[in-house]
Short mmCIF file of C-alpha atoms and ligand atoms in Angstrom, two decimals:
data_model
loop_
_atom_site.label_atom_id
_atom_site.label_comp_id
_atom_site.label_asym_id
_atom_site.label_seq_id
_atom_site.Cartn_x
_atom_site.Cartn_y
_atom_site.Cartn_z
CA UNK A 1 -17.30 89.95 42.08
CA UNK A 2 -18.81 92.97 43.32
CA UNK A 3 -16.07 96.06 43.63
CA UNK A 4 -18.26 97.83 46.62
CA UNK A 5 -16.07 98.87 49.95
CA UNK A 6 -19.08 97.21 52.21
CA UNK A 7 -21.08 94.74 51.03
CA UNK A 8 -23.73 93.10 53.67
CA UNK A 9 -25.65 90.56 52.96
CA UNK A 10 -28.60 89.23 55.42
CA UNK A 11 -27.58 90.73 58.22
CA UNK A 12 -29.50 90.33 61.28
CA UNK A 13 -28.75 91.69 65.10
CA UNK A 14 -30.93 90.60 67.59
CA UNK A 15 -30.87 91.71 71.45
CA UNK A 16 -32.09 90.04 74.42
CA UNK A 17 -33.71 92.07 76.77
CA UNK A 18 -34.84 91.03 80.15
CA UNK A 19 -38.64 91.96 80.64
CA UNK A 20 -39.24 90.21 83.83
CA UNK A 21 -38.55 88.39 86.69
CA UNK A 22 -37.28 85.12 84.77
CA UNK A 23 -38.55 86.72 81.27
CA UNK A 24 -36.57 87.60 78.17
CA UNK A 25 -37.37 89.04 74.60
CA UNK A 26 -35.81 89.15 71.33
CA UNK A 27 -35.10 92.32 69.85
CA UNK A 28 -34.68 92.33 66.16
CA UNK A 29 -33.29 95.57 65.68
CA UNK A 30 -31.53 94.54 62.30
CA UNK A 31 -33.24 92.02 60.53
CA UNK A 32 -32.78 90.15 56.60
CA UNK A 33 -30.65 93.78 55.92
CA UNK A 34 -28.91 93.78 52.65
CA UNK A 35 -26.65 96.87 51.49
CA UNK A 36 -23.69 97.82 49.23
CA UNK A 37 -21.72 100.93 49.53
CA UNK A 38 -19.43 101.70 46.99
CA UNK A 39 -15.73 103.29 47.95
CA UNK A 40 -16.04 107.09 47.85
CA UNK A 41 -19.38 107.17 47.69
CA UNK A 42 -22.03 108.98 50.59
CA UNK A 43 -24.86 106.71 51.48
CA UNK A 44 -27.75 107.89 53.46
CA UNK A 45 -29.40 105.81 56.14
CA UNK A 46 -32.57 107.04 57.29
CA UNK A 47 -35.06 106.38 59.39
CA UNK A 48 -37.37 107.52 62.40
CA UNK A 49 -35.27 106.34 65.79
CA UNK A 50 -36.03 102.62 66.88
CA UNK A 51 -35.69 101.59 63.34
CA UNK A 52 -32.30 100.26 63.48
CA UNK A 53 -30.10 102.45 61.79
CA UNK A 54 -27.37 103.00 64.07
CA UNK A 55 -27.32 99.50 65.56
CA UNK A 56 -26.45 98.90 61.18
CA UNK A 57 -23.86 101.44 61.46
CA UNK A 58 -22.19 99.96 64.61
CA UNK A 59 -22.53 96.22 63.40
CA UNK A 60 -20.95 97.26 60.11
CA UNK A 61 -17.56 98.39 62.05
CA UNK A 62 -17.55 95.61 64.75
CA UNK A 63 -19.13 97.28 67.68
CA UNK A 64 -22.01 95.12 67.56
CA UNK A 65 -22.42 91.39 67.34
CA UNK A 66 -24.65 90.75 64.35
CA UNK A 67 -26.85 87.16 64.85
CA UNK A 68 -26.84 86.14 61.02
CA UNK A 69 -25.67 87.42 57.75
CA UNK A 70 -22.33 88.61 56.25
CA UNK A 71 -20.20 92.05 56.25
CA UNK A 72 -17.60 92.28 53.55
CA UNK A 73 -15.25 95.20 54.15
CA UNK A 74 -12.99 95.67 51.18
CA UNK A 75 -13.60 92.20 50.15
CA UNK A 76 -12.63 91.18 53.94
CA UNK A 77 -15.72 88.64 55.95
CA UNK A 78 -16.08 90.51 59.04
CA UNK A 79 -17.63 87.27 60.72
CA UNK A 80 -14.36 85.72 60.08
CA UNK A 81 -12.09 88.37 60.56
CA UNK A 82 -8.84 88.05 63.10
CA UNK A 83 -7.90 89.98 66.09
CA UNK A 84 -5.43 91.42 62.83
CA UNK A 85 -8.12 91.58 60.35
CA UNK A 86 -9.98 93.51 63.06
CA UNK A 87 -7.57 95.62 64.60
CA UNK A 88 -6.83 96.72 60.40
CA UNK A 89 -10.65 97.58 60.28
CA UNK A 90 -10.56 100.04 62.83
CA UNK A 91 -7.45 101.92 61.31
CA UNK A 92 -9.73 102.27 58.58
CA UNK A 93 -12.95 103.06 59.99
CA UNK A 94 -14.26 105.43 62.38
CA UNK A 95 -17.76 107.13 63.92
CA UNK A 96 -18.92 110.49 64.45
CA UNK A 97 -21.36 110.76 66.22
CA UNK A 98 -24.65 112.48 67.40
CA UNK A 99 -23.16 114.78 70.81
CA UNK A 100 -19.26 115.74 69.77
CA UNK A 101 -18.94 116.91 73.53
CA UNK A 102 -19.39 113.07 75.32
CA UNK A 103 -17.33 111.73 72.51
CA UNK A 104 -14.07 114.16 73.87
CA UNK A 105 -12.24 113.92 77.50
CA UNK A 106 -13.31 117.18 78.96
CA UNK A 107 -10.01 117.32 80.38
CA UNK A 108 -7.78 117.21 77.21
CA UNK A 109 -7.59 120.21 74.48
CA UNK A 110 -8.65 119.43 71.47
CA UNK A 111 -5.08 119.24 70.42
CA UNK A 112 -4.69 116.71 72.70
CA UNK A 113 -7.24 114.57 71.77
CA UNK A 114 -6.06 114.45 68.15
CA UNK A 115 -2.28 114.07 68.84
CA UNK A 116 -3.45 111.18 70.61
CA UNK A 117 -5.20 109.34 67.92
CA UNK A 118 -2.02 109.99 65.34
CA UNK A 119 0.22 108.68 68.38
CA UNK A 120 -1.65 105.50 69.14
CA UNK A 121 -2.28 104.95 65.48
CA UNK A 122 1.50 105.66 64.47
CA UNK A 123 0.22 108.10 62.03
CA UNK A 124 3.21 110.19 62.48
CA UNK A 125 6.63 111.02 63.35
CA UNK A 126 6.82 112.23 67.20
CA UNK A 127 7.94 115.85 65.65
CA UNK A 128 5.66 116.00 62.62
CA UNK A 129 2.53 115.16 64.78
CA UNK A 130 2.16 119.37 66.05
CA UNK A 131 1.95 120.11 62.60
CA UNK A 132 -0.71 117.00 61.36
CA UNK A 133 -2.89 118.54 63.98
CA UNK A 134 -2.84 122.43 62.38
CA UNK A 135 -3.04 120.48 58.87
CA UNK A 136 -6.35 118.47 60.25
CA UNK A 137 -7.57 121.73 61.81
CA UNK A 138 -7.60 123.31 58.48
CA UNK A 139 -9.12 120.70 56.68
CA UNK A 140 -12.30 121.15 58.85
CA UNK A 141 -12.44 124.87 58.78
CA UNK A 142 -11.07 125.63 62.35
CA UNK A 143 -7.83 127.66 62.91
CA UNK A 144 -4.59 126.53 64.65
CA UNK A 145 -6.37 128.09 67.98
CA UNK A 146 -8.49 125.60 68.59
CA UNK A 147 -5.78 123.05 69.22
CA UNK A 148 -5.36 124.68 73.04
CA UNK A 149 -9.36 124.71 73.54
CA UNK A 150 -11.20 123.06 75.93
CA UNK A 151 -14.07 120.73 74.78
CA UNK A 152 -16.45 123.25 76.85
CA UNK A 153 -15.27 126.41 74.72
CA UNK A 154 -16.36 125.34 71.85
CA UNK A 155 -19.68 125.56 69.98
CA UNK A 156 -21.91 122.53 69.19
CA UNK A 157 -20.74 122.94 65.35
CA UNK A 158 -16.87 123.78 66.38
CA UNK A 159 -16.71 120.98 68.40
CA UNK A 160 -18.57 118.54 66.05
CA UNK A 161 -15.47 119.93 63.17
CA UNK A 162 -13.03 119.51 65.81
CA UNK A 163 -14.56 115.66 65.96
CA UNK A 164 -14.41 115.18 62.11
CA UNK A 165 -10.64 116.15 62.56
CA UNK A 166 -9.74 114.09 65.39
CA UNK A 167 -11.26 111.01 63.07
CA UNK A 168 -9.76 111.87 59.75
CA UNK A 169 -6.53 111.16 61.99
CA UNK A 170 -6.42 108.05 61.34
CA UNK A 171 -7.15 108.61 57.64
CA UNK A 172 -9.96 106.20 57.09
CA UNK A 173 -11.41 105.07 54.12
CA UNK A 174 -14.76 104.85 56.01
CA UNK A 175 -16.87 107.23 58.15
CA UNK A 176 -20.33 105.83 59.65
CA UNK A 177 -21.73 109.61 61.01
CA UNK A 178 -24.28 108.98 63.18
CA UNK A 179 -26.88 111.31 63.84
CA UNK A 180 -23.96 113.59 63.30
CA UNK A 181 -25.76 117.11 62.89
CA UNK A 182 -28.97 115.77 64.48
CA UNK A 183 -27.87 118.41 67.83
CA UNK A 184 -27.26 121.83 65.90
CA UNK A 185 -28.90 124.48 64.82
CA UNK A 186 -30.15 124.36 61.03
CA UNK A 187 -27.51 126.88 59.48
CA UNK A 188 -24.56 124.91 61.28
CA UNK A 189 -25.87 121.61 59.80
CA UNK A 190 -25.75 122.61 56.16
CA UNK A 191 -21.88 123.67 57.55
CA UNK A 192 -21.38 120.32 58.25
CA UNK A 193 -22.82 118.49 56.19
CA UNK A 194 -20.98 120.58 53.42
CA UNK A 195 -17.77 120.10 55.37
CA UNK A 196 -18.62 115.99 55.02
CA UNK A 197 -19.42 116.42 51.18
CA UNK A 198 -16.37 118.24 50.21
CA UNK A 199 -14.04 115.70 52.55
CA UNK A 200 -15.54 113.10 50.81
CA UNK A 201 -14.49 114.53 47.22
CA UNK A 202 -11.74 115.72 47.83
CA UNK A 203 -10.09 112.76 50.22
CA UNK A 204 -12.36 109.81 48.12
CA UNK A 205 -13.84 108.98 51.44
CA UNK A 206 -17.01 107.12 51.66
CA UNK A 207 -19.74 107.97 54.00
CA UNK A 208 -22.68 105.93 55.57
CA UNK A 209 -24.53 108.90 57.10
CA UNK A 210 -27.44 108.24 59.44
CA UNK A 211 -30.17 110.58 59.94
CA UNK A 212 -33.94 110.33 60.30
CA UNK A 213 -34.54 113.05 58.28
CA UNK A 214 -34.83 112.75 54.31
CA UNK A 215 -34.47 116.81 53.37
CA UNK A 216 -31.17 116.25 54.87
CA UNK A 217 -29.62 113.34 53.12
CA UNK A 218 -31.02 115.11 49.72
CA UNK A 219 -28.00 117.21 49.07
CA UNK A 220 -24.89 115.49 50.80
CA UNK A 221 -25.99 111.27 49.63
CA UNK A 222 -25.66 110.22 46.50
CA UNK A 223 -27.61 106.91 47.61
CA UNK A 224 -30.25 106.59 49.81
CA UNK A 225 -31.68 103.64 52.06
CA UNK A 226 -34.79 103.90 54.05
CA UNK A 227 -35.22 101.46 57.36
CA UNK A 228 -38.30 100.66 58.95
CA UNK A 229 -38.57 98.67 62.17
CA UNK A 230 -35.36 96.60 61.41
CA UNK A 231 -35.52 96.11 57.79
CA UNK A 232 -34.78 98.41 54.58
CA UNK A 233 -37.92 99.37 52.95
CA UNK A 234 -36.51 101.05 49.78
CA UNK A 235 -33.10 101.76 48.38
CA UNK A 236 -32.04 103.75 45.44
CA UNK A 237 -29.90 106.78 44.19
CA UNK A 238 -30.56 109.89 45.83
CA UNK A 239 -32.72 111.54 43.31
CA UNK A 240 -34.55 108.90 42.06
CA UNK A 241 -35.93 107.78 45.60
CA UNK A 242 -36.74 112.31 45.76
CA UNK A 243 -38.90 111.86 42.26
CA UNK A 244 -40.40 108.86 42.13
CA UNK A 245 -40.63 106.75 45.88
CA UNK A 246 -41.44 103.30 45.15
CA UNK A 247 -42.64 102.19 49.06
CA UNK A 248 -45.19 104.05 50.73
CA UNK A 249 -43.12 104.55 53.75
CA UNK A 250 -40.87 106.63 51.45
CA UNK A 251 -43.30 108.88 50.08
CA UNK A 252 -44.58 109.72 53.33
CA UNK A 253 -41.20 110.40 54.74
CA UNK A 254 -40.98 113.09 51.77
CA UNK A 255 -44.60 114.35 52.13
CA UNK A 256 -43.25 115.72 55.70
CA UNK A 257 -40.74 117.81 53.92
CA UNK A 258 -41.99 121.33 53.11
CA UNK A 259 -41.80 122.04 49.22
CA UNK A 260 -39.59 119.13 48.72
CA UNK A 261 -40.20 119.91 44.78
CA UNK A 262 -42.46 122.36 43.16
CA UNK A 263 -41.90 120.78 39.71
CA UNK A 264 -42.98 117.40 40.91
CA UNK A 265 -46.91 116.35 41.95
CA UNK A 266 -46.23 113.60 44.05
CA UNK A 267 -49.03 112.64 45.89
CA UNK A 268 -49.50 113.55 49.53
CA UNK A 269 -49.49 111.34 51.96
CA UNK A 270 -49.38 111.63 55.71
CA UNK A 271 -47.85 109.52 57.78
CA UNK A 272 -50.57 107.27 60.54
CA UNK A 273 -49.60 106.81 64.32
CA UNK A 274 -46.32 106.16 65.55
CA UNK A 275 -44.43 102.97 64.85
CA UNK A 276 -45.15 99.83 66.68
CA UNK A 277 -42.64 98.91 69.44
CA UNK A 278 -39.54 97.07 67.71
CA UNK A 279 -40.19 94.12 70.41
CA UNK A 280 -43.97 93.25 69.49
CA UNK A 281 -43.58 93.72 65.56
CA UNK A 282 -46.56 93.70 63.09
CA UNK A 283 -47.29 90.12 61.49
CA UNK A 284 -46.24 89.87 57.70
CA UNK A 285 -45.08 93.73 56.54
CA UNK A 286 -44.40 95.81 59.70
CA UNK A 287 -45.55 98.93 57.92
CA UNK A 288 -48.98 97.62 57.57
CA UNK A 289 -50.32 99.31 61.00
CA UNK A 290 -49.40 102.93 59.41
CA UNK A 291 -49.59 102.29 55.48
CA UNK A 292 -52.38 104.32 53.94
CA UNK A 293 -52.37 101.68 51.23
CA UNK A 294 -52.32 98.49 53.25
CA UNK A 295 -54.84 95.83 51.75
CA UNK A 296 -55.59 92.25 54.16
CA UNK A 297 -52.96 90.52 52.76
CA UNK A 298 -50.54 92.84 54.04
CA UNK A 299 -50.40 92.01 57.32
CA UNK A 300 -50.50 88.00 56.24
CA UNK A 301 -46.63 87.52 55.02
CA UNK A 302 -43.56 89.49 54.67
CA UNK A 303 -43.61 91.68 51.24
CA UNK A 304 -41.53 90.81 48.04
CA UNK A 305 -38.21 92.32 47.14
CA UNK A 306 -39.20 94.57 44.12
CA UNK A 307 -36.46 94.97 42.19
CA UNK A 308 -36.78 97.69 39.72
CA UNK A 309 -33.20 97.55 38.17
CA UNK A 310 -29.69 97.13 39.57
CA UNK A 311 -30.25 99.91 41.64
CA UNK A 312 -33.34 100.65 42.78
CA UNK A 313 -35.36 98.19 44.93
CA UNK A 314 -38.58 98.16 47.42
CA UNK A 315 -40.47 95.50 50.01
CA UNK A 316 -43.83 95.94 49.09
CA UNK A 317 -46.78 93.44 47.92
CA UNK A 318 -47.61 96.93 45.85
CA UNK A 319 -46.72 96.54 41.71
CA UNK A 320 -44.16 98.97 40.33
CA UNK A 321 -46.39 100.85 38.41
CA UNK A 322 -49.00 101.07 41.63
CA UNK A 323 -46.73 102.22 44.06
CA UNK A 324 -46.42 105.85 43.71
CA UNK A 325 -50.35 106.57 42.65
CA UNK A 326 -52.79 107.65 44.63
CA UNK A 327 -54.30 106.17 47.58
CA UNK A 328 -56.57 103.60 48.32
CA UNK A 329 -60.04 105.28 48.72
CA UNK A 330 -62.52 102.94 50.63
FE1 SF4 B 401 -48.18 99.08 52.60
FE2 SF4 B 401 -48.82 96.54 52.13
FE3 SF4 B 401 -46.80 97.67 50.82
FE4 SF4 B 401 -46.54 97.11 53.41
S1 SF4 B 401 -46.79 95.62 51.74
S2 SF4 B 401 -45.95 98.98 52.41
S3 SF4 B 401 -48.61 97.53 54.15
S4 SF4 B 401 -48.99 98.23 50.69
#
């Protein structure tokens, strides 16, 4: 019996899109998407956008209808959860997400907008709630001051604290961030995403954290899983994925990062094109249209799960000790 908080299992989420008069089209934006997180741990989601990632993150709390596949939350089956079962989820859960500003009323203070969340979630006694708020202020390094602040008079990083606050209200036991420092400047994200690392020791709180880019995940995750087109390509711990990338999708990702490792010769590989459109996919591996190591039976049938221990595991036709060596030259 596993002991993860979230355990999915062959998930799949597929959209129907109208294309035409009378015409519709499946969207697989999650597809045969396996994952474990374990509690209090920070997991890092990445990919470039269209691969799925946040339509994972919002299927994993219930804000998307998933086609096929299991979520266990806390050894709980989603798919057969209750209006209870469900209505528990969310006092555990919550999203941050890319834009803090849409996610507040631009008509309520900040304090507002977080005494709300502890009234509706009957987090605390009508007179105790004034002082939660100053106590979740704090926690996310903004004074007492901002309680009486407008949305609109904070800063893109104030107001993206202000939004880890209001969602530590309900004292979850999981966070999906989405894209959550995506928007600021470069010094304010390594504020942030220091603010999520030391919430997460200090409160046990366990973090899926989506971003499409690697160098970010590498100091906050302590796991890493890389989507492509719907599907998970590679998954790992944090700094054996940064050493050693099993799929070639990976190691391109972390050729893009400027001296990602002076002490390590990986090879350097760029990455081809732009990924195909999520609605005509690539036959057999989807990667096969960008992969500088793609052979004719690539594009033939979907690639084998590689598993290289408990941990560690890639979809690629590619052997273990082949993956990471140099490319094909032809
Ligand atoms: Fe590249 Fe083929 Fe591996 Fe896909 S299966 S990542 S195309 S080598």
């Amino acid at each position: 019996m596993s002991n993860a908080l979230v355990e999915i299992t062959n998930l799949n989420v597929t959209f129907s899109l109208s294309t035409g008069l009378f015409k519709k089209q499946q969207l697989h934006a999650v597809n045969d998407v396996s994952l474990s997180i374990e509690p209090g741990s920070i997991v890092g989601l990445v990919g470039e956008s269209g691969s799925g990632k946040s339509t994972l993150g919002r299927a994993l709390l219930q804000l998307e209808k998933s086609s096929g596949g299991t979520i266990y939350f806390d050894g709980l089956d989603l798919s057969a959860a209750t209006f209870a079962d469900l209505r528990a989820l969310r006092q555990q859960t919550a999203m941050i997400f890319q834009d803090p500003f849409s996610s507040f009323n631009p008509r309520q203070t900040i304090g507002q907008a977080i005494s709300e969340v502890l009234r509706v979630h009957n987090k605390r006694p009508k007179e105790l709630i004034d002082a939660r708020v100053d106590e979740l202020l704090t926690l996310t390094g903004l004074s007492r001051d901002y309680k009486d602040r407008y949305p609109s008079q904070l800063s893109g990083g104030q107001c993206q604290r202000a939004a880890i606050a209001r969602s530590l209200a309900i004292e979850p036991r999981l966070i999906v961030a989405d894209e959550c420092v995506a928007a600021l400047d470069v010094s304010i994200q390594a504020q942030i995403v220091n603010l999520l690392d030391d919430l997460s020791k200090k409160m046990g709180l366990t973090i899926l954290f989506i971003a499409h880019d690697l160098a970010i995940v590498r100091h906050l995750c302590d796991a890493i899983a890389i989507m492509y087109l719907g599907r998970i390509v590679e998954t790992g711990p944090t700094d054996v994925i940064f050493d050693s990338p099993r799929h070639p999708y990976t190691a391109a990702l972390l050729s893009a990062i400027p001296d990602i490792n002076p002490d390590n010769s990986l090879e350097q590989v760029s990455l081809m094109g732009e990924p195909p459109s999520p609605l005509n996919l690539p036959s057999g591996c989807a990667f096969h249209t960008r992969c500088h190591k793609a052979t004719a039976e690539c594009g033939k049938a979907l690639p084998p799960q590689m598993q290289i221990n408990n941990h560690q595991s890639y979809a690629c036709i590619l052997p273990m000790e082949a993956a990471n060596s140099l490319p094909n030259e032809e």
